mmCIF file of C-alpha atoms in Angstrom:
data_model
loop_
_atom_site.group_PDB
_atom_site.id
_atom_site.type_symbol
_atom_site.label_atom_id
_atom_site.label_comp_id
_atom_site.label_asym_id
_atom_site.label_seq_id
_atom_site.Cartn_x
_atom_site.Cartn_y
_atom_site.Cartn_z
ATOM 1 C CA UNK A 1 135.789 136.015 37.094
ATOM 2 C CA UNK A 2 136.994 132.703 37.979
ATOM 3 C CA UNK A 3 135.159 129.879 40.124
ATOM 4 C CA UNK A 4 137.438 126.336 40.634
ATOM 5 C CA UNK A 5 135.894 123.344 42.582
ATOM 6 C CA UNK A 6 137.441 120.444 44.047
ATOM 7 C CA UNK A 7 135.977 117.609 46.166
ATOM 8 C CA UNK A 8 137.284 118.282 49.627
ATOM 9 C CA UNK A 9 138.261 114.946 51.329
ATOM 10 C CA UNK A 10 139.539 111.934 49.798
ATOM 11 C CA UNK A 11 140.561 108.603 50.832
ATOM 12 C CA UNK A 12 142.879 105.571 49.437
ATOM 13 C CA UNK A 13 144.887 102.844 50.428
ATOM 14 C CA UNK A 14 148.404 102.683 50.471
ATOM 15 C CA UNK A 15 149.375 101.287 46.834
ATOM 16 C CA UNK A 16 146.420 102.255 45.200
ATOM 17 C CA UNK A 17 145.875 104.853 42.262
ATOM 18 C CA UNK A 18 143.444 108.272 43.445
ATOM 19 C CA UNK A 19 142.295 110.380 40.638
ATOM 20 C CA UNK A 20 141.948 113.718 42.679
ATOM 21 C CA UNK A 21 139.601 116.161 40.036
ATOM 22 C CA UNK A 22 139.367 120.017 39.629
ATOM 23 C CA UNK A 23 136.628 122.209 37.552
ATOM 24 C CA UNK A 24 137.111 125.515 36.958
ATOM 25 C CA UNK A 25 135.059 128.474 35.431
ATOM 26 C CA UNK A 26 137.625 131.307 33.780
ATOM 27 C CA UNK A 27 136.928 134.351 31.477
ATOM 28 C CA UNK A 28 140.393 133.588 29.593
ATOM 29 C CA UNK A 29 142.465 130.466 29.941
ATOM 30 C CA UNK A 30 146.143 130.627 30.792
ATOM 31 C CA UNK A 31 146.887 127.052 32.150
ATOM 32 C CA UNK A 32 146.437 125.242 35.421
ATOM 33 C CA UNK A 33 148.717 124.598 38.403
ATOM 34 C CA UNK A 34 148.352 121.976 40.662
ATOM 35 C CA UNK A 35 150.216 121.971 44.370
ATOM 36 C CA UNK A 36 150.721 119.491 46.982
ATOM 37 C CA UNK A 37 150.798 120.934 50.837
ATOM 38 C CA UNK A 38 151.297 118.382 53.662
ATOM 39 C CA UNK A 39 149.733 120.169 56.798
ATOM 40 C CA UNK A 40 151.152 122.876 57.818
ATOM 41 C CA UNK A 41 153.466 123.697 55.558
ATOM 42 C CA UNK A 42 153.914 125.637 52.158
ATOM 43 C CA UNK A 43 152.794 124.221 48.933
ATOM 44 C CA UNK A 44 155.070 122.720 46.277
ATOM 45 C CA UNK A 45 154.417 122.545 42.847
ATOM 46 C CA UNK A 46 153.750 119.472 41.050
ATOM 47 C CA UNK A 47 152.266 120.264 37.268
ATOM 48 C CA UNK A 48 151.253 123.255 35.377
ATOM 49 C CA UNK A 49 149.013 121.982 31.959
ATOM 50 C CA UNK A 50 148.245 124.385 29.278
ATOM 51 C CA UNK A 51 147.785 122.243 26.313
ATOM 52 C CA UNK A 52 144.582 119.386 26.316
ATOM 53 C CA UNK A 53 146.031 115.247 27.207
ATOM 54 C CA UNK A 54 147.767 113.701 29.716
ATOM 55 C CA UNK A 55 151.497 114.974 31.554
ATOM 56 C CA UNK A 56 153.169 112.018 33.535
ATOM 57 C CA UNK A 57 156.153 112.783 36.300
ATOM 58 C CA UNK A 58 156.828 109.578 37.565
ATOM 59 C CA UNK A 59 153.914 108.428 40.297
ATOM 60 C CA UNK A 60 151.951 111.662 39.284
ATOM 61 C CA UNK A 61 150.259 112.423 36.058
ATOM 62 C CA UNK A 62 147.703 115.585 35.376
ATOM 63 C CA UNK A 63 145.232 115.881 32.448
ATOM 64 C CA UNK A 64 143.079 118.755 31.164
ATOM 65 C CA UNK A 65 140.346 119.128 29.258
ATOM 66 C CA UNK A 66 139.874 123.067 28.056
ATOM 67 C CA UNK A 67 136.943 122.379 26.006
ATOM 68 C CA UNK A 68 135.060 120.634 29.704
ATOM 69 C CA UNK A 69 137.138 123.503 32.103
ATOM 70 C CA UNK A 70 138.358 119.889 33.690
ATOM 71 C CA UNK A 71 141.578 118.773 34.992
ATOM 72 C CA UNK A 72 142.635 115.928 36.923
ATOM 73 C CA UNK A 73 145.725 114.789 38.944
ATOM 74 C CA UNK A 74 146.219 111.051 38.873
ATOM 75 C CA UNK A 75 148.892 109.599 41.841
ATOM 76 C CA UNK A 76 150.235 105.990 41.145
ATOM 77 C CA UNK A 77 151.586 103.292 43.832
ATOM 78 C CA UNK A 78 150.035 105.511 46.316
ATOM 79 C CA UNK A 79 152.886 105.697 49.337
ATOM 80 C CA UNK A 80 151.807 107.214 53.147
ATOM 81 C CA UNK A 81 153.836 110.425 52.449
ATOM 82 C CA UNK A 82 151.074 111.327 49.790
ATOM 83 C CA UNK A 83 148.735 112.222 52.515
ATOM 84 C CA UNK A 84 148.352 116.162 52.188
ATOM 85 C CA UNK A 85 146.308 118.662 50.888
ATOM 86 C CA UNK A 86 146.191 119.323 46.702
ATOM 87 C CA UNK A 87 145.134 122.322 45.705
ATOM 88 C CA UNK A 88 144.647 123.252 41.603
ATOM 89 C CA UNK A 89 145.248 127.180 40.997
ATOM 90 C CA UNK A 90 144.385 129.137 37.494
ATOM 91 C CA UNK A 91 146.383 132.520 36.531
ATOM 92 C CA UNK A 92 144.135 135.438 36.535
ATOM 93 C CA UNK A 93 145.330 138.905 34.996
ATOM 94 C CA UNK A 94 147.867 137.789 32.367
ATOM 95 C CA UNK A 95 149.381 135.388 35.292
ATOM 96 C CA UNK A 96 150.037 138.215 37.463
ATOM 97 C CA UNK A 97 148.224 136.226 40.086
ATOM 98 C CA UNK A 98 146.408 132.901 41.072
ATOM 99 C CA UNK A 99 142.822 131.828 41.626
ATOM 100 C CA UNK A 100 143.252 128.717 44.026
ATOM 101 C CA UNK A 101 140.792 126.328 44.606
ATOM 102 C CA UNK A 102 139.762 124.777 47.951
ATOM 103 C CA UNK A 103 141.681 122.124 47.769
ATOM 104 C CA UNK A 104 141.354 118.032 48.623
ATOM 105 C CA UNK A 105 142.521 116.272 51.497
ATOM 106 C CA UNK A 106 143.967 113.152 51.092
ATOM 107 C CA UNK A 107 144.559 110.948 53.165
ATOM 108 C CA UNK A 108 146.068 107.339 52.545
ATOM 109 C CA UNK A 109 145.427 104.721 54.859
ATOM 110 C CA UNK A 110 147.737 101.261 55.189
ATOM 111 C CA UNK B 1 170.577 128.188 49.067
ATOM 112 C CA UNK B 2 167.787 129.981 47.238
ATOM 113 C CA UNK B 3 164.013 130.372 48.883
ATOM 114 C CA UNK B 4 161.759 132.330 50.950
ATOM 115 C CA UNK B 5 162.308 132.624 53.969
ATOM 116 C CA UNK B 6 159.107 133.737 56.768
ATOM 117 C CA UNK B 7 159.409 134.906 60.241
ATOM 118 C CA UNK B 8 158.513 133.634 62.677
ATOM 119 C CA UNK B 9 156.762 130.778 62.144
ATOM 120 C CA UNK B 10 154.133 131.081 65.005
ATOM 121 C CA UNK B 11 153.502 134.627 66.332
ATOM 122 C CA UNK B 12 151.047 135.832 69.054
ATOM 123 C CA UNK B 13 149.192 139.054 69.998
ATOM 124 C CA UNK B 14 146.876 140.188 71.398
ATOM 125 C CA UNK B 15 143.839 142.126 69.836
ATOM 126 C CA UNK B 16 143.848 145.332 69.183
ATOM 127 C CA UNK B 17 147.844 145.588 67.999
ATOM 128 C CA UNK B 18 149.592 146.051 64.726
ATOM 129 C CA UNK B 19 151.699 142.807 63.431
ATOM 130 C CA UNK B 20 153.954 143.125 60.606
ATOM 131 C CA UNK B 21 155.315 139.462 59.142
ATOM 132 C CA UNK B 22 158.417 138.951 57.623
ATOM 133 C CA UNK B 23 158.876 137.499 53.921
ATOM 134 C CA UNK B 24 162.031 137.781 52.572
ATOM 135 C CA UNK B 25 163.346 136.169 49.131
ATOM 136 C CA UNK B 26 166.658 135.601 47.780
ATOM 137 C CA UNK B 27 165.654 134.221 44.438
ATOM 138 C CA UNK B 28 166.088 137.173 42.440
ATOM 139 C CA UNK B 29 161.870 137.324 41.569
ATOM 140 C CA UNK B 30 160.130 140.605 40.715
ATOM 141 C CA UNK B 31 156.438 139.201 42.155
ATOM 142 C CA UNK B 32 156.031 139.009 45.551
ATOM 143 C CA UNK B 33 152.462 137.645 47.091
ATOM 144 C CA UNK B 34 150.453 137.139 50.362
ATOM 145 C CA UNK B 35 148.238 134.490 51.008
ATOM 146 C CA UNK B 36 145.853 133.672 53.654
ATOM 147 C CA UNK B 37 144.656 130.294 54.241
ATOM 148 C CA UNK B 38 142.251 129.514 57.155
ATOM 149 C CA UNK B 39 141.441 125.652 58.305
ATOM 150 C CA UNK B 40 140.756 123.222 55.499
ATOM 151 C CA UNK B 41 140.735 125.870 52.683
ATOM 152 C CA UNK B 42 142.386 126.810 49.850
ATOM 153 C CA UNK B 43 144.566 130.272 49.435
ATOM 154 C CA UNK B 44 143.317 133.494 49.557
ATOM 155 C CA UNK B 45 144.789 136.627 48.041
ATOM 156 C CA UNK B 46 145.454 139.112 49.855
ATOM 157 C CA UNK B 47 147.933 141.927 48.215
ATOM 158 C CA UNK B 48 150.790 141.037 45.574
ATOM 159 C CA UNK B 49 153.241 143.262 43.995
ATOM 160 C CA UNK B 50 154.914 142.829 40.155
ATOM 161 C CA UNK B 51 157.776 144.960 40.364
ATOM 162 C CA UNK B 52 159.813 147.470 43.895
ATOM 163 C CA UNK B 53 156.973 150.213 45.130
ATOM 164 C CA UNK B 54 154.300 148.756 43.472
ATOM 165 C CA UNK B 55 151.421 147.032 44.534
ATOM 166 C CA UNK B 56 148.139 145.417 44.363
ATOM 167 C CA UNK B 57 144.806 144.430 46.082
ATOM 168 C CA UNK B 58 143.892 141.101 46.013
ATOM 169 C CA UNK B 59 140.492 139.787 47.299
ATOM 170 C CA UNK B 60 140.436 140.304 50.673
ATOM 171 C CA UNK B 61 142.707 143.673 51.570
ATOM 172 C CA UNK B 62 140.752 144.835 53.770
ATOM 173 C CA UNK B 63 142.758 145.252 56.999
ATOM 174 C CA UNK B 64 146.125 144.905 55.858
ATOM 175 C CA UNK B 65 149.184 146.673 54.097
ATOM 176 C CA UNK B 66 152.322 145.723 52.604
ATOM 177 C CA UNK B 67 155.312 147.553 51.311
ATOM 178 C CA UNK B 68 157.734 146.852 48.734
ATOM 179 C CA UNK B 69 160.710 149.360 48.803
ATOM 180 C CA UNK B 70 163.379 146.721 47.867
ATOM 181 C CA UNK B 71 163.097 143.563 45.106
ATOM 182 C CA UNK B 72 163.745 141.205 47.872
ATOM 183 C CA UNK B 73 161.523 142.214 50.679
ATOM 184 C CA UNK B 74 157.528 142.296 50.942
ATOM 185 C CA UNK B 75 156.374 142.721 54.474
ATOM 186 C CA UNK B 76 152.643 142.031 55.905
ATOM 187 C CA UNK B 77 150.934 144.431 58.701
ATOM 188 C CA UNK B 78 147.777 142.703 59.840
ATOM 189 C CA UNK B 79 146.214 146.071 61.308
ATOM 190 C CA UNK B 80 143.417 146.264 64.558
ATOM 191 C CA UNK B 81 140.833 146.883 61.565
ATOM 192 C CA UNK B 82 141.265 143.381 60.327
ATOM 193 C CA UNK B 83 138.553 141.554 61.730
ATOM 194 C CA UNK B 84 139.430 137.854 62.315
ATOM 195 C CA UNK B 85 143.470 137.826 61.797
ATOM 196 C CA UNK B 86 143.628 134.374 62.947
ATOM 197 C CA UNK B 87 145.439 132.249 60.236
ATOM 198 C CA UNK B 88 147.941 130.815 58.312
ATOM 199 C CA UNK B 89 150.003 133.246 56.594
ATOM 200 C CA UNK B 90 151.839 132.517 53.235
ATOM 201 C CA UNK B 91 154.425 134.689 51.425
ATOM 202 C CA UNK B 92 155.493 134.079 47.582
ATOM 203 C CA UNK B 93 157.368 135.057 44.856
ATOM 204 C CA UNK B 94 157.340 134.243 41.120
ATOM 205 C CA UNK B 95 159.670 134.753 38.125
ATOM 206 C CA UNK B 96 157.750 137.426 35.897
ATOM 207 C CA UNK B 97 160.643 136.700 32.979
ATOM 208 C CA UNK B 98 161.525 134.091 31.012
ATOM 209 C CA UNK B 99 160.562 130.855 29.157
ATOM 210 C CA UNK B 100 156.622 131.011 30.023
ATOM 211 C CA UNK B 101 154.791 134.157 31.876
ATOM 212 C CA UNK B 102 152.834 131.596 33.713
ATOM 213 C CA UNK B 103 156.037 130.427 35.805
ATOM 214 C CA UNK B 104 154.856 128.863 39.024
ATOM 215 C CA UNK B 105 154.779 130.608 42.208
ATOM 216 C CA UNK B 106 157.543 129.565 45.559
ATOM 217 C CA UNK B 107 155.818 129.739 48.722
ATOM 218 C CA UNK B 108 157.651 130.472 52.161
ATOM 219 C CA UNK B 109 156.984 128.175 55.072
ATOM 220 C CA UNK B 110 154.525 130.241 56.422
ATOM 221 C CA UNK B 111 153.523 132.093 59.701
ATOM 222 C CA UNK B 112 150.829 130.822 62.149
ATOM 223 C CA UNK B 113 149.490 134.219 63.485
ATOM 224 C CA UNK B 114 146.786 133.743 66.381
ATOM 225 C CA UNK B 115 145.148 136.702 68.316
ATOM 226 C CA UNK B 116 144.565 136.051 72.034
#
């Protein structure tokens, strides 16, 4: 089965870099998702790693590690509207669905 | 515009009743999905479907059903045997085709369901 774990509040300051972390425990490995969600509302995609280093998007970069069942997500010049929820997801069953994780709140403070 | 589109987005009753939630998607996907998600946690799986009249339990079924008799339509009944319906409900759909199998899921915006 799958187990993921994420810390489940976080704080930074506005301008700041947050390394927001995810572990996860799978029986096959197909890649990891990670989604923002402000409160309220549905979650967006931001990343999807399969491969082991480092993917930047502009403020937001996210890193995996298959051999340590570790991935981060790393937001830059840290900006008010970053304060939501970020959840990392695994596919299960040949990606026919998701195993989400908690997710960490984030909150960013002037 | 393509998306999913939920409705409504808050919805009361009272206990004891049948509610069936909307999710409809215009984004031509063949998986359709429904989520719960409860205060300050993550998503929870509750039925998903890969292709029309077909679907799947996910890991907490108990006390629901779905449908799927067309590609673009998945409805939700939260039945009187489902224990603690309160919650945030979220619909989505994923492209089963394509570049990568492991295409990300769209979510709809949701439906706040509370039972008085």
């Amino acid at each position: 089965g799958q187990n993921i774990d994420q810390p489940t509040e976080m704080t930074a300051t506005e301008g700041a870099i947050v390394q927001i972390n995810c572990t996860y425990q799978t029986s096959g490995f197909n890649g990891l998702f990670w989604y923002q969600q402000h409160a309220g509302e549905a979650p967006t995609f931001l990343s999807y790693n399969v491969l082991d280093g480092l993917e930047e998007k502009g403020r937001f970069s996210s890193f995996l590690s298959r051999s340590k069942g570790y991935s981060y997500l790393l937001l830059k010049e840290l900006q008010m509207k970053d304060s939501a929820s970020y959840l990392c997801a695994v596919p299960n069953n040949y990606g026919q669905n998701f195993v989400f994780g908690p997710g960490t709140r984030l909150s960013v403070l002037p | 515009d393509g998306g999913i589109t939920q409705s409504p987005k808050y919805l009361f009753r009272k206990e004891g009743q049948n509610v069936t939630l909307s999710c409809e998607q215009n984004l031509n996907h063949d998986a359709m999905y429904w989520y719960r998600q409860d205060p300050g946690q993550g998503l929870r799986l509750i039925y998903y479907s890969q292709i029309v009249n077909d679907f799947q339990k996910g890991d907490i079924a108990e006390g629901y059903s779905v449908s799927r008799e067309k590609k673009e339509s998945f409805p939700l009944t939260v039945t009187s045997a489902q224990k603690n319906p309160t919650a945030f409900y979220l619909c989505a759909s994923k492209r089963t085709s394509g570049r990568s199998p492991y295409n990300e899921q769209f979510f709809g915006p949701g439906t706040r369901l509370t039972v008085l």
